[in-house]
Amino acid sequence: MEGAAGFTPERQSGELRPSDANAPWHETVDFLVVGSGGGGMAAAITAADCGARTLVVEKAASYGGSTALSGGVLWVPDNHLMKRAGCDDSPAQAMRYLDEVVPAEVDRQRLRAYVRAAPEMLRFLEEAADIRFEAATAYMDYYPERAGGKSGGRSLDPRPFSRRRLGALYRNQRRPPVDGAGLGFSVTAREAHLLLDLSWRSYLYIAKRLLQYWADIPSRLRGLPDNRLTLGQALVARLRHALHRRHVPLWLNSPLRELVVESGRVVGAVIDRGGELRRVRAERGVLLAAGGFEHNPEMRQRYHGYPCEQWSAASTDNTGDAIRIAQTVGADTEFMDCAWWTPTLKMPDGEVLALINGKSYPGSIFVNRAGRRFVNEAAPYEDVVKAQYASHGRGEEAIPAFMIFDARFRHHYAVATIAPAKAVPDRRLPASLRESDFLKKADSLEDLAAQLGIDRDGLLATVARVSAMADAGRDEDFGRGDSLHDRYYCDPNHQPNPAFGAVRQPPFYAIEVYPGDLGTKGGLRCDAHGRVLDGNGVVLPGLYATGNCSGAVMGDSYPGAGSTIGPAMTFGYLAARHACGGLQ
């Protein structure tokens, strides 16, 4: 048998027909990578450096996938950069932490492979391909108080990269809807943390970056983005630059249509290259690194029970194609009901933005339609969404939930692309915000409740209780501010609790909050080498997977910032090494 449907395709006028059992191969490579996010490109670089003829194919018209839209952070325990910065770690400590926070359903052999190989992958890409990071020494694990947890260093921030080094290749790089700070110029994760408090230091930094930005007169005259790429943009640009230096071809507008099987082994794939079907033979293996099913309504409804694809901040091209095609050749799946959950905001222009940091500043709360809180708003974003779904499941109408904040909060803090009022007062907000229902405003909580259609008495009682607890400095209901994590995005000048404040000063504001995600985490079940397994746990020879089209090595958990891209790149590295003979 050959092909998912049991036939051998034939190219004829750009079409594949089942009638000819001797259809030719149009391309032959050693290693075929489907998907051009962090996992796919890291694997392609690894394979190329093993001497393998490598091809990357990408469904979309742009490369980079959800990695290009992300913060670009990797979670790598026991890495050399954290140790260089004075942060202690070891494989034993990392496994102790993962055993604490990752559910038992995750294969521990695979987890151990990650802990062992992630630092190795990092060193390889740094030394061989100029993929550079800095240890985020102040960015703690998401559960730092748990055994083996760390107060910083395991999360790695990509170093900035010059757009000009990519030249014309940058034209096809996927770009986020807005830059990370909403300021027009790019910032790193550490710089963004500095900016958000709008202290005198942050104003000096803004002035410096604005001067650098506008001093690049040729780019400004041509309407080009900031030459200094950061976050996921910098990571993807570095990876693409490394591929280019290795002469690894990357086909855009080239979705996977079929996997080709001979004698029980995946030996290639059918790729739709710009409307022409091409049979690509892969002598060493095929790696699926094509993202999850975030924007597939049927799969979201089947596995998650809600039409939540409309709330995802991931790439809109991720529709689960690789997962479904692999299933036709016998691949098993796992964690299909899970995602990398995060609260999201639906902007007036239709863009969906992840709400990562603005939810943690003192003076705001999340409430359901009953006007009641249901979560520690400063908790890890995955936990916030799980609590939102739980509240909704209890009949409390928490989709959407409402972020309520007062004039003091609005004056001091940013939310998504909305700058604080001390920098941009209400009258100077963009017309799209002032003239839409996105940001609601009222002189009293009673009027705000009426605008939102939520229970008036419930909201008044909640705000009164929150304000009394905030004055005392202790959230007795949900423990907001108790964890070191809660105090990463906070206001250290706000006392007695830097992450928890009263909602007291009119006018009052509200924004709808949805249970979104950064991508789904359910996908193909794999072993410690990234090989895809069938329903009996048997390897499907020649087929590998990584990233969000594979079952997450973290299971239904989120240990720290970068737990998505770190494993994607690590298992891409391991898959390429295994397929190309680097591992036995």
PDB file of N, CA, C and O in Angstrom, residues 260-311:
ATOM      1  N   VAL A 260       3.115   9.472   2.135  1.00  0.00           N
ATOM      2  CA  VAL A 260       3.269   8.319   1.257  1.00  0.00           C
ATOM      3  C   VAL A 260       3.940   7.194   2.048  1.00  0.00           C
ATOM      4  O   VAL A 260       4.984   7.395   2.678  1.00  0.00           O
ATOM      5  N   VAL A 261       3.320   6.007   2.021  1.00  0.00           N
ATOM      6  CA  VAL A 261       3.786   4.866   2.802  1.00  0.00           C
ATOM      7  C   VAL A 261       4.161   3.721   1.862  1.00  0.00           C
ATOM      8  O   VAL A 261       3.409   3.391   0.940  1.00  0.00           O
ATOM      9  N   GLU A 262       5.326   3.123   2.096  1.00  0.00           N
ATOM     10  CA  GLU A 262       5.751   1.935   1.359  1.00  0.00           C
ATOM     11  C   GLU A 262       6.192   0.880   2.362  1.00  0.00           C
ATOM     12  O   GLU A 262       7.051   1.148   3.214  1.00  0.00           O
ATOM     13  N   SER A 263       5.607  -0.291   2.281  1.00  0.00           N
ATOM     14  CA  SER A 263       5.976  -1.414   3.155  1.00  0.00           C
ATOM     15  C   SER A 263       5.968  -1.014   4.625  1.00  0.00           C
ATOM     16  O   SER A 263       6.850  -1.370   5.400  1.00  0.00           O
ATOM     17  N   GLY A 264       4.958  -0.243   5.000  1.00  0.00           N
ATOM     18  CA  GLY A 264       4.787   0.137   6.388  1.00  0.00           C
ATOM     19  C   GLY A 264       5.630   1.299   6.857  1.00  0.00           C
ATOM     20  O   GLY A 264       5.591   1.652   8.047  1.00  0.00           O
ATOM     21  N   ARG A 265       6.394   1.923   5.969  1.00  0.00           N
ATOM     22  CA  ARG A 265       7.243   3.052   6.342  1.00  0.00           C
ATOM     23  C   ARG A 265       6.820   4.309   5.591  1.00  0.00           C
ATOM     24  O   ARG A 265       6.517   4.240   4.391  1.00  0.00           O
ATOM     25  N   VAL A 266       6.814   5.439   6.289  1.00  0.00           N
ATOM     26  CA  VAL A 266       6.560   6.724   5.632  1.00  0.00           C
ATOM     27  C   VAL A 266       7.819   7.098   4.865  1.00  0.00           C
ATOM     28  O   VAL A 266       8.897   7.261   5.457  1.00  0.00           O
ATOM     29  N   VAL A 267       7.689   7.217   3.563  1.00  0.00           N
ATOM     30  CA  VAL A 267       8.858   7.460   2.711  1.00  0.00           C
ATOM     31  C   VAL A 267       8.806   8.810   2.007  1.00  0.00           C
ATOM     32  O   VAL A 267       9.727   9.158   1.269  1.00  0.00           O
ATOM     33  N   GLY A 268       7.731   9.553   2.228  1.00  0.00           N
ATOM     34  CA  GLY A 268       7.628  10.841   1.561  1.00  0.00           C
ATOM     35  C   GLY A 268       6.257  11.442   1.750  1.00  0.00           C
ATOM     36  O   GLY A 268       5.478  11.011   2.606  1.00  0.00           O
ATOM     37  N   ALA A 269       5.974  12.461   0.927  1.00  0.00           N
ATOM     38  CA  ALA A 269       4.723  13.188   1.077  1.00  0.00           C
ATOM     39  C   ALA A 269       4.322  13.805  -0.247  1.00  0.00           C
ATOM     40  O   ALA A 269       5.164  14.015  -1.146  1.00  0.00           O
ATOM     41  N   VAL A 270       3.048  14.100  -0.335  1.00  0.00           N
ATOM     42  CA  VAL A 270       2.516  14.858  -1.464  1.00  0.00           C
ATOM     43  C   VAL A 270       2.332  16.292  -0.987  1.00  0.00           C
ATOM     44  O   VAL A 270       1.614  16.551  -0.022  1.00  0.00           O
ATOM     45  N   ILE A 271       2.982  17.210  -1.666  1.00  0.00           N
ATOM     46  CA  ILE A 271       2.959  18.620  -1.302  1.00  0.00           C
ATOM     47  C   ILE A 271       2.300  19.409  -2.429  1.00  0.00           C
ATOM     48  O   ILE A 271       2.639  19.231  -3.606  1.00  0.00           O
ATOM     49  N   ASP A 272       1.381  20.270  -2.066  1.00  0.00           N
ATOM     50  CA  ASP A 272       0.720  21.143  -3.040  1.00  0.00           C
ATOM     51  C   ASP A 272       1.531  22.435  -3.133  1.00  0.00           C
ATOM     52  O   ASP A 272       1.348  23.358  -2.339  1.00  0.00           O
ATOM     53  N   ARG A 273       2.427  22.477  -4.081  1.00  0.00           N
ATOM     54  CA  ARG A 273       3.301  23.635  -4.194  1.00  0.00           C
ATOM     55  C   ARG A 273       2.688  24.676  -5.124  1.00  0.00           C
ATOM     56  O   ARG A 273       2.775  24.573  -6.347  1.00  0.00           O
ATOM     57  N   GLY A 274       2.027  25.649  -4.519  1.00  0.00           N
ATOM     58  CA  GLY A 274       1.420  26.715  -5.311  1.00  0.00           C
ATOM     59  C   GLY A 274       0.398  26.222  -6.298  1.00  0.00           C
ATOM     60  O   GLY A 274       0.250  26.792  -7.381  1.00  0.00           O
ATOM     61  N   GLY A 275      -0.324  25.153  -5.951  1.00  0.00           N
ATOM     62  CA  GLY A 275      -1.356  24.626  -6.828  1.00  0.00           C
ATOM     63  C   GLY A 275      -0.922  23.441  -7.657  1.00  0.00           C
ATOM     64  O   GLY A 275      -1.754  22.813  -8.322  1.00  0.00           O
ATOM     65  N   GLU A 276       0.365  23.098  -7.641  1.00  0.00           N
ATOM     66  CA  GLU A 276       0.863  21.931  -8.373  1.00  0.00           C
ATOM     67  C   GLU A 276       1.286  20.863  -7.379  1.00  0.00           C
ATOM     68  O   GLU A 276       2.127  21.105  -6.507  1.00  0.00           O
ATOM     69  N   LEU A 277       0.714  19.688  -7.483  1.00  0.00           N
ATOM     70  CA  LEU A 277       1.010  18.606  -6.550  1.00  0.00           C
ATOM     71  C   LEU A 277       2.365  17.978  -6.883  1.00  0.00           C
ATOM     72  O   LEU A 277       2.634  17.600  -8.022  1.00  0.00           O
ATOM     73  N   ARG A 278       3.195  17.886  -5.834  1.00  0.00           N
ATOM     74  CA  ARG A 278       4.547  17.365  -5.996  1.00  0.00           C
ATOM     75  C   ARG A 278       4.764  16.218  -5.030  1.00  0.00           C
ATOM     76  O   ARG A 278       4.482  16.312  -3.839  1.00  0.00           O
ATOM     77  N   ARG A 279       5.283  15.098  -5.542  1.00  0.00           N
ATOM     78  CA  ARG A 279       5.619  13.952  -4.696  1.00  0.00           C
ATOM     79  C   ARG A 279       7.074  14.092  -4.262  1.00  0.00           C
ATOM     80  O   ARG A 279       7.982  14.102  -5.093  1.00  0.00           O
ATOM     81  N   VAL A 280       7.277  14.238  -2.954  1.00  0.00           N
ATOM     82  CA  VAL A 280       8.615  14.454  -2.405  1.00  0.00           C
ATOM     83  C   VAL A 280       9.023  13.217  -1.620  1.00  0.00           C
ATOM     84  O   VAL A 280       8.382  12.853  -0.628  1.00  0.00           O
ATOM     85  N   ARG A 281      10.087  12.562  -2.060  1.00  0.00           N
ATOM     86  CA  ARG A 281      10.597  11.405  -1.330  1.00  0.00           C
ATOM     87  C   ARG A 281      11.556  11.885  -0.237  1.00  0.00           C
ATOM     88  O   ARG A 281      12.382  12.777  -0.478  1.00  0.00           O
ATOM     89  N   ALA A 282      11.446  11.309   0.951  1.00  0.00           N
ATOM     90  CA  ALA A 282      12.298  11.661   2.091  1.00  0.00           C
ATOM     91  C   ALA A 282      13.003  10.388   2.553  1.00  0.00           C
ATOM     92  O   ALA A 282      12.390   9.536   3.209  1.00  0.00           O
ATOM     93  N   GLU A 283      14.259  10.234   2.212  1.00  0.00           N
ATOM     94  CA  GLU A 283      14.978   8.994   2.469  1.00  0.00           C
ATOM     95  C   GLU A 283      15.134   8.702   3.960  1.00  0.00           C
ATOM     96  O   GLU A 283      15.114   7.545   4.385  1.00  0.00           O
ATOM     97  N   ARG A 284      15.321   9.750   4.771  1.00  0.00           N
ATOM     98  CA  ARG A 284      15.569   9.557   6.199  1.00  0.00           C
ATOM     99  C   ARG A 284      14.326   9.764   7.067  1.00  0.00           C
ATOM    100  O   ARG A 284      14.269   9.252   8.184  1.00  0.00           O
ATOM    101  N   GLY A 285      13.384  10.539   6.579  1.00  0.00           N
ATOM    102  CA  GLY A 285      12.187  10.730   7.385  1.00  0.00           C
ATOM    103  C   GLY A 285      11.462  12.025   7.073  1.00  0.00           C
ATOM    104  O   GLY A 285      11.994  12.928   6.414  1.00  0.00           O
ATOM    105  N   VAL A 286      10.219  12.076   7.567  1.00  0.00           N
ATOM    106  CA  VAL A 286       9.362  13.262   7.451  1.00  0.00           C
ATOM    107  C   VAL A 286       9.065  13.753   8.861  1.00  0.00           C
ATOM    108  O   VAL A 286       8.616  12.979   9.718  1.00  0.00           O
ATOM    109  N   LEU A 287       9.314  15.025   9.105  1.00  0.00           N
ATOM    110  CA  LEU A 287       8.997  15.642  10.391  1.00  0.00           C
ATOM    111  C   LEU A 287       7.799  16.555  10.230  1.00  0.00           C
ATOM    112  O   LEU A 287       7.815  17.484   9.416  1.00  0.00           O
ATOM    113  N   LEU A 288       6.756  16.300  11.015  1.00  0.00           N
ATOM    114  CA  LEU A 288       5.583  17.174  11.034  1.00  0.00           C
ATOM    115  C   LEU A 288       5.775  18.204  12.149  1.00  0.00           C
ATOM    116  O   LEU A 288       5.881  17.849  13.324  1.00  0.00           O
ATOM    117  N   ALA A 289       5.829  19.469  11.762  1.00  0.00           N
ATOM    118  CA  ALA A 289       6.014  20.566  12.716  1.00  0.00           C
ATOM    119  C   ALA A 289       5.087  21.713  12.318  1.00  0.00           C
ATOM    120  O   ALA A 289       5.477  22.872  12.291  1.00  0.00           O
ATOM    121  N   ALA A 290       3.837  21.344  12.028  1.00  0.00           N
ATOM    122  CA  ALA A 290       2.915  22.250  11.346  1.00  0.00           C
ATOM    123  C   ALA A 290       1.903  22.922  12.259  1.00  0.00           C
ATOM    124  O   ALA A 290       0.899  23.446  11.773  1.00  0.00           O
ATOM    125  N   GLY A 291       2.129  22.937  13.570  1.00  0.00           N
ATOM    126  CA  GLY A 291       1.197  23.633  14.455  1.00  0.00           C
ATOM    127  C   GLY A 291      -0.004  22.785  14.807  1.00  0.00           C
ATOM    128  O   GLY A 291      -0.173  21.655  14.329  1.00  0.00           O
ATOM    129  N   GLY A 292      -0.844  23.331  15.671  1.00  0.00           N
ATOM    130  CA  GLY A 292      -2.002  22.609  16.176  1.00  0.00           C
ATOM    131  C   GLY A 292      -3.254  22.821  15.346  1.00  0.00           C
ATOM    132  O   GLY A 292      -3.191  23.113  14.151  1.00  0.00           O
ATOM    133  N   PHE A 293      -4.405  22.700  16.029  1.00  0.00           N
ATOM    134  CA  PHE A 293      -5.688  22.844  15.323  1.00  0.00           C
ATOM    135  C   PHE A 293      -6.484  24.024  15.875  1.00  0.00           C
ATOM    136  O   PHE A 293      -7.703  24.008  15.941  1.00  0.00           O
ATOM    137  N   GLU A 294      -5.756  25.082  16.240  1.00  0.00           N
ATOM    138  CA  GLU A 294      -6.381  26.234  16.876  1.00  0.00           C
ATOM    139  C   GLU A 294      -7.538  26.824  16.082  1.00  0.00           C
ATOM    140  O   GLU A 294      -8.533  27.283  16.652  1.00  0.00           O
ATOM    141  N   HIS A 295      -7.393  26.835  14.761  1.00  0.00           N
ATOM    142  CA  HIS A 295      -8.395  27.505  13.928  1.00  0.00           C
ATOM    143  C   HIS A 295      -9.157  26.503  13.059  1.00  0.00           C
ATOM    144  O   HIS A 295      -9.508  26.809  11.923  1.00  0.00           O
ATOM    145  N   ASN A 296      -9.425  25.342  13.622  1.00  0.00           N
ATOM    146  CA  ASN A 296     -10.282  24.348  12.971  1.00  0.00           C
ATOM    147  C   ASN A 296     -11.558  24.226  13.796  1.00  0.00           C
ATOM    148  O   ASN A 296     -11.562  23.585  14.848  1.00  0.00           O
ATOM    149  N   PRO A 297     -12.660  24.849  13.372  1.00  0.00           N
ATOM    150  CA  PRO A 297     -13.879  24.862  14.186  1.00  0.00           C
ATOM    151  C   PRO A 297     -14.390  23.472  14.529  1.00  0.00           C
ATOM    152  O   PRO A 297     -14.833  23.229  15.663  1.00  0.00           O
ATOM    153  N   GLU A 298     -14.327  22.535  13.562  1.00  0.00           N
ATOM    154  CA  GLU A 298     -14.870  21.197  13.819  1.00  0.00           C
ATOM    155  C   GLU A 298     -14.049  20.482  14.879  1.00  0.00           C
ATOM    156  O   GLU A 298     -14.596  19.854  15.791  1.00  0.00           O
ATOM    157  N   MET A 299     -12.725  20.567  14.798  1.00  0.00           N
ATOM    158  CA  MET A 299     -11.874  19.904  15.786  1.00  0.00           C
ATOM    159  C   MET A 299     -11.993  20.574  17.147  1.00  0.00           C
ATOM    160  O   MET A 299     -12.022  19.897  18.189  1.00  0.00           O
ATOM    161  N   ARG A 300     -12.087  21.895  17.182  1.00  0.00           N
ATOM    162  CA  ARG A 300     -12.245  22.583  18.463  1.00  0.00           C
ATOM    163  C   ARG A 300     -13.554  22.173  19.132  1.00  0.00           C
ATOM    164  O   ARG A 300     -13.606  21.948  20.342  1.00  0.00           O
ATOM    165  N   GLN A 301     -14.611  22.094  18.357  1.00  0.00           N
ATOM    166  CA  GLN A 301     -15.902  21.699  18.930  1.00  0.00           C
ATOM    167  C   GLN A 301     -15.845  20.252  19.435  1.00  0.00           C
ATOM    168  O   GLN A 301     -16.356  19.941  20.516  1.00  0.00           O
ATOM    169  N   ARG A 302     -15.196  19.373  18.668  1.00  0.00           N
ATOM    170  CA  ARG A 302     -15.151  17.964  19.041  1.00  0.00           C
ATOM    171  C   ARG A 302     -14.325  17.734  20.313  1.00  0.00           C
ATOM    172  O   ARG A 302     -14.735  17.007  21.204  1.00  0.00           O
ATOM    173  N   TYR A 303     -13.171  18.393  20.398  1.00  0.00           N
ATOM    174  CA  TYR A 303     -12.262  18.097  21.504  1.00  0.00           C
ATOM    175  C   TYR A 303     -12.382  19.050  22.688  1.00  0.00           C
ATOM    176  O   TYR A 303     -12.056  18.677  23.813  1.00  0.00           O
ATOM    177  N   HIS A 304     -12.844  20.280  22.434  1.00  0.00           N
ATOM    178  CA  HIS A 304     -12.908  21.261  23.519  1.00  0.00           C
ATOM    179  C   HIS A 304     -14.330  21.642  23.907  1.00  0.00           C
ATOM    180  O   HIS A 304     -14.544  22.191  24.983  1.00  0.00           O
ATOM    181  N   GLY A 305     -15.284  21.399  23.030  1.00  0.00           N
ATOM    182  CA  GLY A 305     -16.673  21.640  23.384  1.00  0.00           C
ATOM    183  C   GLY A 305     -17.146  23.067  23.220  1.00  0.00           C
ATOM    184  O   GLY A 305     -18.321  23.361  23.455  1.00  0.00           O
ATOM    185  N   TYR A 306     -16.271  23.981  22.815  1.00  0.00           N
ATOM    186  CA  TYR A 306     -16.646  25.370  22.585  1.00  0.00           C
ATOM    187  C   TYR A 306     -16.062  25.823  21.255  1.00  0.00           C
ATOM    188  O   TYR A 306     -15.022  25.326  20.823  1.00  0.00           O
ATOM    189  N   PRO A 307     -16.665  26.814  20.604  1.00  0.00           N
ATOM    190  CA  PRO A 307     -16.109  27.338  19.351  1.00  0.00           C
ATOM    191  C   PRO A 307     -14.952  28.287  19.632  1.00  0.00           C
ATOM    192  O   PRO A 307     -14.927  29.441  19.210  1.00  0.00           O
ATOM    193  N   CYS A 308     -13.931  27.799  20.375  1.00  0.00           N
ATOM    194  CA  CYS A 308     -12.905  28.691  20.915  1.00  0.00           C
ATOM    195  C   CYS A 308     -11.831  29.060  19.907  1.00  0.00           C
ATOM    196  O   CYS A 308     -10.901  29.793  20.251  1.00  0.00           O
ATOM    197  N   GLU A 309     -11.919  28.584  18.672  1.00  0.00           N
ATOM    198  CA  GLU A 309     -10.922  28.997  17.688  1.00  0.00           C
ATOM    199  C   GLU A 309     -10.982  30.505  17.438  1.00  0.00           C
ATOM    200  O   GLU A 309      -9.996  31.124  17.070  1.00  0.00           O
ATOM    201  N   GLN A 310     -12.144  31.096  17.678  1.00  0.00           N
ATOM    202  CA  GLN A 310     -12.279  32.533  17.451  1.00  0.00           C
ATOM    203  C   GLN A 310     -11.594  33.367  18.526  1.00  0.00           C
ATOM    204  O   GLN A 310     -11.502  34.584  18.432  1.00  0.00           O
ATOM    205  N   TRP A 311     -11.095  32.714  19.581  1.00  0.00           N
ATOM    206  CA  TRP A 311     -10.423  33.424  20.675  1.00  0.00           C
ATOM    207  C   TRP A 311      -8.934  33.115  20.722  1.00  0.00           C
ATOM    208  O   TRP A 311      -8.252  33.514  21.653  1.00  0.00           O
TER     209      TRP A 311
END
